[in-house]
């Protein structure tokens, strides 16, 4: 003969089954007493026994949540103790890792001489895969920390307060940009009239002497435009959409100009290439790889400059 369990018995069994055996009896006794008292209170208000029992158990809520409270077990993936650390680290890695994955795979495919479609597709897949892995593994680490109660050693203090930012429009930024451009122009002239690479005789220029005068004049004009842009941004005290557009155009023009000359073999001084590489037995395949790496850098740095300009513009437009 079997006896049908009451709602209260079913509720208590559902609550204590996920608890350790050491506490099950104590929790059962506590729940039986508190439920009985609550039912008695509703009976005094005129409710029927069945209605009173159902109402009390409904008010107690999901037995799984109640059991988690008894076991001091969190029911969230990342709690407030670790949430901000997790979120800041995740955002940082989601910026750095996919870009590095995309660039690294693209560079490798370029060196292998893969078709354009394969280069782009493989790089995109690698970047998306890195996003998934970063999200999963970073979250898993903090999930384990949350469940084990481990101490990360991270303690907030006033020393961690960020310095006030001026969205890249401060005096220091303008001065740094202009100084860098002046040094770049000076390096171009030094390379042309003195030579950078030392030899047993006169130093050899790195840039192709055939770029003079028009090619170098064009490069110096880009330097001047960048300097004027830095002055404009400082005068406005903020980055604007117009400044970001001009910055994008200048970076794109420099990348296109330098990459075109590199591919045509007109950017680097042939005498320098012969002295450093060809005369020392460097093969054509190695020279091709070096050209690919150089071209990759000539594109990567302008892209970063473009992204940086738009990030500063977005920050400046925040209320």
Short mmCIF file of C-alpha atoms in Angstrom, two decimals:
data_model
loop_
_atom_site.label_atom_id
_atom_site.label_comp_id
_atom_site.label_asym_id
_atom_site.label_seq_id
_atom_site.Cartn_x
_atom_site.Cartn_y
_atom_site.Cartn_z
CA UNK A 1 0.00 0.00 0.00
CA UNK A 2 1.37 3.42 -0.95
CA UNK A 3 0.59 6.82 0.53
CA UNK A 4 0.42 9.92 -1.66
CA UNK A 5 2.85 12.55 -0.38
CA UNK A 6 1.42 15.92 0.52
CA UNK A 7 2.48 19.12 -1.22
CA UNK A 8 4.49 20.06 1.87
CA UNK A 9 6.39 16.75 1.87
CA UNK A 10 7.10 17.05 -1.84
CA UNK A 11 8.30 20.62 -1.39
CA UNK A 12 10.63 19.77 1.50
CA UNK A 13 12.06 16.75 -0.36
CA UNK A 14 12.72 18.90 -3.42
CA UNK A 15 14.50 21.46 -1.24
CA UNK A 16 16.80 19.20 0.76
CA UNK A 17 17.78 16.68 -1.95
CA UNK A 18 20.61 18.92 -3.22
CA UNK A 19 21.92 19.60 0.31
CA UNK A 20 24.63 17.60 2.04
CA UNK A 21 23.36 14.77 4.30
CA UNK A 22 24.75 16.53 7.38
CA UNK A 23 22.26 19.40 7.13
CA UNK A 24 19.24 17.70 5.54
CA UNK A 25 17.59 16.72 8.81
CA UNK A 26 18.02 20.19 10.32
CA UNK A 27 16.63 21.89 7.23
CA UNK A 28 13.72 19.46 7.08
CA UNK A 29 12.80 20.15 10.69
CA UNK A 30 13.09 23.93 10.17
CA UNK A 31 10.93 23.89 7.06
CA UNK A 32 8.29 21.63 8.60
CA UNK A 33 7.96 24.00 11.55
CA UNK A 34 7.89 27.23 9.55
CA UNK A 35 5.46 25.87 6.94
CA UNK A 36 3.14 24.54 9.62
CA UNK A 37 3.13 27.91 11.42
CA UNK A 38 2.40 29.76 8.18
CA UNK A 39 -0.43 27.39 7.31
CA UNK A 40 -1.95 27.82 10.79
CA UNK A 41 -1.85 31.60 10.33
CA UNK A 42 -3.80 31.32 7.08
CA UNK A 43 -6.29 28.88 8.60
CA UNK A 44 -7.05 31.47 11.28
CA UNK A 45 -7.83 33.90 8.44
CA UNK A 46 -10.54 31.52 7.20
CA UNK A 47 -8.74 29.74 4.34
CA UNK A 48 -9.21 26.03 3.73
CA UNK A 49 -6.33 23.69 4.58
CA UNK A 50 -5.61 22.89 0.91
CA UNK A 51 -5.68 26.53 -0.14
CA UNK A 52 -3.59 27.60 2.86
CA UNK A 53 -0.92 24.96 2.12
CA UNK A 54 -0.73 25.88 -1.57
CA UNK A 55 -0.50 29.60 -0.77
CA UNK A 56 2.31 29.13 1.78
CA UNK A 57 4.41 26.96 -0.54
CA UNK A 58 3.88 29.37 -3.42
CA UNK A 59 5.13 32.23 -1.28
CA UNK A 60 8.26 30.27 -0.38
CA UNK A 61 9.11 30.04 -4.09
CA UNK A 62 11.24 27.64 -6.10
CA UNK A 63 12.73 24.99 -3.78
CA UNK A 64 15.97 25.11 -5.80
CA UNK A 65 16.43 28.79 -4.92
CA UNK A 66 15.61 28.07 -1.28
CA UNK A 67 18.14 25.22 -1.21
CA UNK A 68 20.81 27.47 -2.70
CA UNK A 69 20.22 29.90 0.15
CA UNK A 70 20.69 27.17 2.74
CA UNK A 71 23.85 25.94 1.01
CA UNK A 72 25.17 29.47 0.44
CA UNK A 73 25.51 28.53 -3.22
CA UNK A 74 25.43 31.40 -5.79
CA UNK A 75 22.83 31.22 -8.55
CA UNK A 76 24.58 33.69 -10.84
CA UNK A 77 27.40 33.12 -13.30
CA UNK A 78 29.57 36.05 -12.18
CA UNK A 79 28.54 37.85 -9.01
CA UNK A 80 29.17 41.46 -7.91
CA UNK A 81 32.44 40.50 -6.19
CA UNK A 82 34.15 39.70 -9.49
CA UNK A 83 31.84 41.22 -12.09
CA UNK A 84 33.68 44.51 -12.74
CA UNK A 85 37.10 42.83 -12.85
CA UNK A 86 35.71 40.22 -15.26
CA UNK A 87 34.06 42.83 -17.48
CA UNK A 88 37.11 45.12 -17.68
CA UNK A 89 39.47 42.25 -18.46
CA UNK A 90 37.07 40.80 -21.02
CA UNK A 91 36.68 44.12 -22.85
CA UNK A 92 40.45 44.63 -22.95
CA UNK A 93 41.16 41.15 -24.29
CA UNK A 94 38.34 41.35 -26.84
CA UNK A 95 40.07 44.38 -28.31
CA UNK A 96 43.63 43.05 -28.28
CA UNK A 97 43.35 39.32 -29.02
CA UNK A 98 41.10 39.36 -32.14
CA UNK A 99 43.19 42.13 -33.73
CA UNK A 100 46.40 40.19 -33.06
CA UNK A 101 44.82 36.96 -34.34
CA UNK A 102 43.54 38.65 -37.49
CA UNK A 103 46.84 40.38 -38.21
CA UNK A 104 48.98 37.34 -37.40
CA UNK A 105 46.98 34.97 -39.58
CA UNK A 106 46.82 37.48 -42.43
CA UNK A 107 50.59 37.98 -42.28
CA UNK A 108 51.16 34.22 -42.31
CA UNK A 109 48.84 33.75 -45.28
CA UNK A 110 50.55 36.58 -47.15
CA UNK A 111 53.93 34.98 -46.58
CA UNK A 112 52.57 31.65 -47.86
CA UNK A 113 51.31 33.41 -50.98
CA UNK A 114 47.67 32.37 -50.46
CA UNK A 115 44.90 33.82 -52.69
CA UNK A 116 43.24 37.04 -51.51
CA UNK A 117 39.92 35.38 -50.71
CA UNK A 118 41.60 32.69 -48.64
CA UNK A 119 43.69 35.27 -46.79
CA UNK A 120 40.64 37.32 -45.79
CA UNK A 121 38.46 34.32 -44.98
CA UNK A 122 41.08 32.60 -42.84
CA UNK A 123 41.90 35.80 -40.96
CA UNK A 124 38.23 36.55 -40.26
CA UNK A 125 37.61 33.00 -39.03
CA UNK A 126 40.65 33.25 -36.74
CA UNK A 127 39.45 36.57 -35.32
CA UNK A 128 35.94 35.25 -34.68
CA UNK A 129 37.35 32.10 -33.11
CA UNK A 130 39.52 34.16 -30.79
CA UNK A 131 36.44 36.11 -29.67
CA UNK A 132 34.70 32.86 -28.73
CA UNK A 133 37.74 31.49 -26.91
CA UNK A 134 38.41 34.71 -25.00
CA UNK A 135 34.79 34.97 -23.89
CA UNK A 136 34.64 31.32 -22.83
CA UNK A 137 37.94 30.97 -21.00
CA UNK A 138 37.88 34.32 -19.20
CA UNK A 139 34.32 33.65 -18.03
CA UNK A 140 35.24 30.11 -16.98
CA UNK A 141 38.11 31.37 -14.83
CA UNK A 142 35.87 33.83 -13.00
CA UNK A 143 33.13 31.20 -12.73
CA UNK A 144 35.58 28.94 -10.88
CA UNK A 145 36.71 31.83 -8.68
CA UNK A 146 33.07 32.58 -7.83
CA UNK A 147 32.33 28.97 -6.85
CA UNK A 148 35.53 28.28 -4.95
CA UNK A 149 35.62 31.60 -3.12
CA UNK A 150 39.25 32.11 -4.13
CA UNK A 151 40.78 35.49 -3.46
CA UNK A 152 42.16 37.18 -6.58
CA UNK A 153 44.11 39.68 -4.49
CA UNK A 154 42.46 42.55 -6.37
CA UNK A 155 41.53 45.38 -4.00
CA UNK A 156 40.20 48.70 -5.14
CA UNK A 157 41.86 51.86 -3.85
CA UNK A 158 41.80 55.53 -4.73
CA UNK A 159 45.14 55.05 -6.47
CA UNK A 160 43.24 53.25 -9.24
CA UNK A 161 41.18 56.30 -10.14
CA UNK A 162 41.85 57.21 -13.79
CA UNK A 163 43.41 60.51 -14.69
CA UNK A 164 41.07 63.03 -16.38
CA UNK A 165 41.19 62.54 -20.14
CA UNK A 166 40.92 65.17 -22.82
CA UNK A 167 40.03 62.78 -25.66
CA UNK A 168 43.44 63.06 -27.25
CA UNK A 169 43.18 66.85 -27.58
CA UNK A 170 45.54 67.93 -24.83
CA UNK A 171 48.64 70.06 -25.25
CA UNK A 172 50.92 67.10 -24.57
CA UNK A 173 49.32 65.13 -27.39
CA UNK A 174 49.73 67.99 -29.86
CA UNK A 175 53.35 68.59 -28.86
CA UNK A 176 54.16 64.87 -29.07
CA UNK A 177 52.60 64.59 -32.53
CA UNK A 178 54.48 67.62 -33.86
CA UNK A 179 57.80 66.53 -32.33
CA UNK A 180 57.39 63.07 -33.83
CA UNK A 181 56.65 64.53 -37.26
CA UNK A 182 59.59 66.93 -37.06
CA UNK A 183 61.89 64.06 -36.14
CA UNK A 184 60.47 62.06 -39.03
CA UNK A 185 61.14 64.90 -41.48
CA UNK A 186 64.62 65.32 -40.05
CA UNK A 187 65.27 61.60 -40.49
CA UNK A 188 64.25 61.84 -44.16
CA UNK A 189 66.72 64.67 -44.78
CA UNK A 190 69.46 62.93 -42.78
CA UNK A 191 68.92 59.76 -44.77
CA UNK A 192 69.16 61.65 -48.06
CA UNK A 193 72.22 63.81 -47.34
CA UNK A 194 74.16 61.74 -44.81
CA UNK A 195 72.87 58.19 -45.00
CA UNK A 196 71.64 55.95 -42.21
CA UNK A 197 73.15 52.54 -42.85
CA UNK A 198 76.88 52.42 -42.04
CA UNK A 199 79.28 50.74 -44.45
CA UNK A 200 83.04 50.54 -44.84
CA UNK A 201 82.75 53.64 -47.02
CA UNK A 202 80.06 56.32 -47.06
CA UNK A 203 76.75 55.44 -45.31
CA UNK A 204 73.95 54.22 -47.56
CA UNK A 205 70.50 55.83 -47.68
CA UNK A 206 67.55 53.61 -46.84
CA UNK A 207 65.02 55.39 -49.07
CA UNK A 208 65.42 55.27 -52.81
CA UNK A 209 67.30 58.41 -53.99
CA UNK A 210 65.04 58.38 -57.05
CA UNK A 211 62.21 59.58 -54.80
CA UNK A 212 63.79 63.01 -54.81
CA UNK A 213 62.41 65.56 -55.34
CA UNK A 214 58.73 64.76 -55.95
CA UNK A 215 58.29 61.59 -53.93
CA UNK A 216 59.97 62.98 -50.84
CA UNK A 217 58.15 66.30 -51.30
CA UNK A 218 54.87 64.39 -51.24
CA UNK A 219 55.92 62.55 -48.07
CA UNK A 220 56.91 65.81 -46.36
CA UNK A 221 53.56 67.32 -47.42
CA UNK A 222 51.83 64.48 -45.60
CA UNK A 223 53.94 65.26 -42.51
CA UNK A 224 52.91 68.92 -42.68
CA UNK A 225 49.24 67.97 -43.06
CA UNK A 226 49.48 65.70 -40.02
CA UNK A 227 51.08 68.52 -38.01
CA UNK A 228 48.33 70.95 -39.04
CA UNK A 229 45.73 68.36 -38.05
CA UNK A 230 47.32 68.03 -34.59
CA UNK A 231 47.22 71.83 -34.17
CA UNK A 232 43.58 71.92 -35.30
CA UNK A 233 42.54 69.20 -32.85
CA UNK A 234 44.30 71.04 -30.02
CA UNK A 235 42.64 74.33 -30.98
CA UNK A 236 39.23 72.62 -30.91
CA UNK A 237 40.10 70.97 -27.58
CA UNK A 238 38.50 67.79 -28.92
CA UNK A 239 38.42 65.39 -31.82
CA UNK A 240 35.62 66.03 -34.31
CA UNK A 241 34.17 63.93 -37.12
CA UNK A 242 35.85 66.22 -39.62
CA UNK A 243 39.23 65.71 -37.96
CA UNK A 244 38.72 61.95 -37.91
CA UNK A 245 37.83 61.96 -41.61
CA UNK A 246 40.94 64.00 -42.49
CA UNK A 247 43.07 61.70 -40.34
CA UNK A 248 41.59 58.69 -42.15
CA UNK A 249 42.31 60.18 -45.56
CA UNK A 250 45.91 61.07 -44.67
CA UNK A 251 46.58 57.61 -43.25
CA UNK A 252 45.01 55.91 -46.27
CA UNK A 253 46.99 58.07 -48.70
CA UNK A 254 50.26 57.29 -46.90
CA UNK A 255 49.50 53.55 -46.89
CA UNK A 256 48.58 53.54 -50.58
CA UNK A 257 51.61 55.66 -51.57
CA UNK A 258 54.18 53.68 -49.62
CA UNK A 259 52.71 50.27 -50.47
CA UNK A 260 52.59 51.08 -54.18
CA UNK A 261 56.23 52.15 -54.19
CA UNK A 262 57.21 49.06 -52.20
CA UNK A 263 55.49 46.68 -54.62
CA UNK A 264 57.08 48.46 -57.59
CA UNK A 265 60.50 48.24 -55.92
CA UNK A 266 60.87 52.01 -55.79
CA UNK A 267 60.62 52.68 -52.04
CA UNK A 268 63.87 51.24 -50.68
CA UNK A 269 67.31 52.10 -52.03
CA UNK A 270 68.46 49.23 -54.34
CA UNK A 271 72.06 49.82 -53.23
CA UNK A 272 71.01 49.23 -49.63
CA UNK A 273 69.22 45.99 -50.56
CA UNK A 274 72.21 44.72 -52.51
CA UNK A 275 74.72 45.57 -49.77
CA UNK A 276 72.67 44.13 -46.87
CA UNK A 277 70.86 41.20 -48.48
CA UNK A 278 71.80 40.20 -52.02
CA UNK A 279 75.58 40.37 -51.53
CA UNK A 280 75.21 38.23 -48.40
CA UNK A 281 73.43 35.38 -50.17
CA UNK A 282 69.83 36.16 -49.18
CA UNK A 283 67.50 34.28 -51.54
CA UNK A 284 64.68 35.77 -53.58
CA UNK A 285 62.12 33.91 -51.46
CA UNK A 286 63.51 35.49 -48.30
CA UNK A 287 63.41 38.90 -49.97
CA UNK A 288 59.76 38.28 -50.87
CA UNK A 289 58.96 37.44 -47.25
CA UNK A 290 60.73 40.58 -46.02
CA UNK A 291 58.77 42.63 -48.56
CA UNK A 292 55.50 41.12 -47.33
CA UNK A 293 56.35 41.91 -43.71
CA UNK A 294 57.33 45.47 -44.60
CA UNK A 295 54.13 45.96 -46.58
CA UNK A 296 52.10 44.55 -43.71
CA UNK A 297 53.61 47.11 -41.34
CA UNK A 298 53.03 49.94 -43.84
CA UNK A 299 49.33 49.06 -43.79
CA UNK A 300 48.94 48.06 -40.12
CA UNK A 301 50.24 51.30 -38.63
CA UNK A 302 47.95 53.59 -40.69
CA UNK A 303 44.99 51.36 -39.83
CA UNK A 304 45.79 51.70 -36.14
CA UNK A 305 46.08 55.49 -36.58
CA UNK A 306 42.65 55.55 -38.23
CA UNK A 307 41.05 53.44 -35.50
CA UNK A 308 42.67 55.55 -32.78
CA UNK A 309 41.31 58.75 -34.34
CA UNK A 310 37.75 57.43 -34.49
CA UNK A 311 37.95 56.10 -30.93
CA UNK A 312 38.99 59.55 -29.68
CA UNK A 313 36.17 61.10 -31.73
CA UNK A 314 33.62 58.74 -30.18
CA UNK A 315 34.88 59.59 -26.68
CA UNK A 316 34.69 63.31 -27.42
CA UNK A 317 31.07 63.00 -28.51
CA UNK A 318 29.97 61.34 -25.29
CA UNK A 319 27.77 63.61 -23.15
#
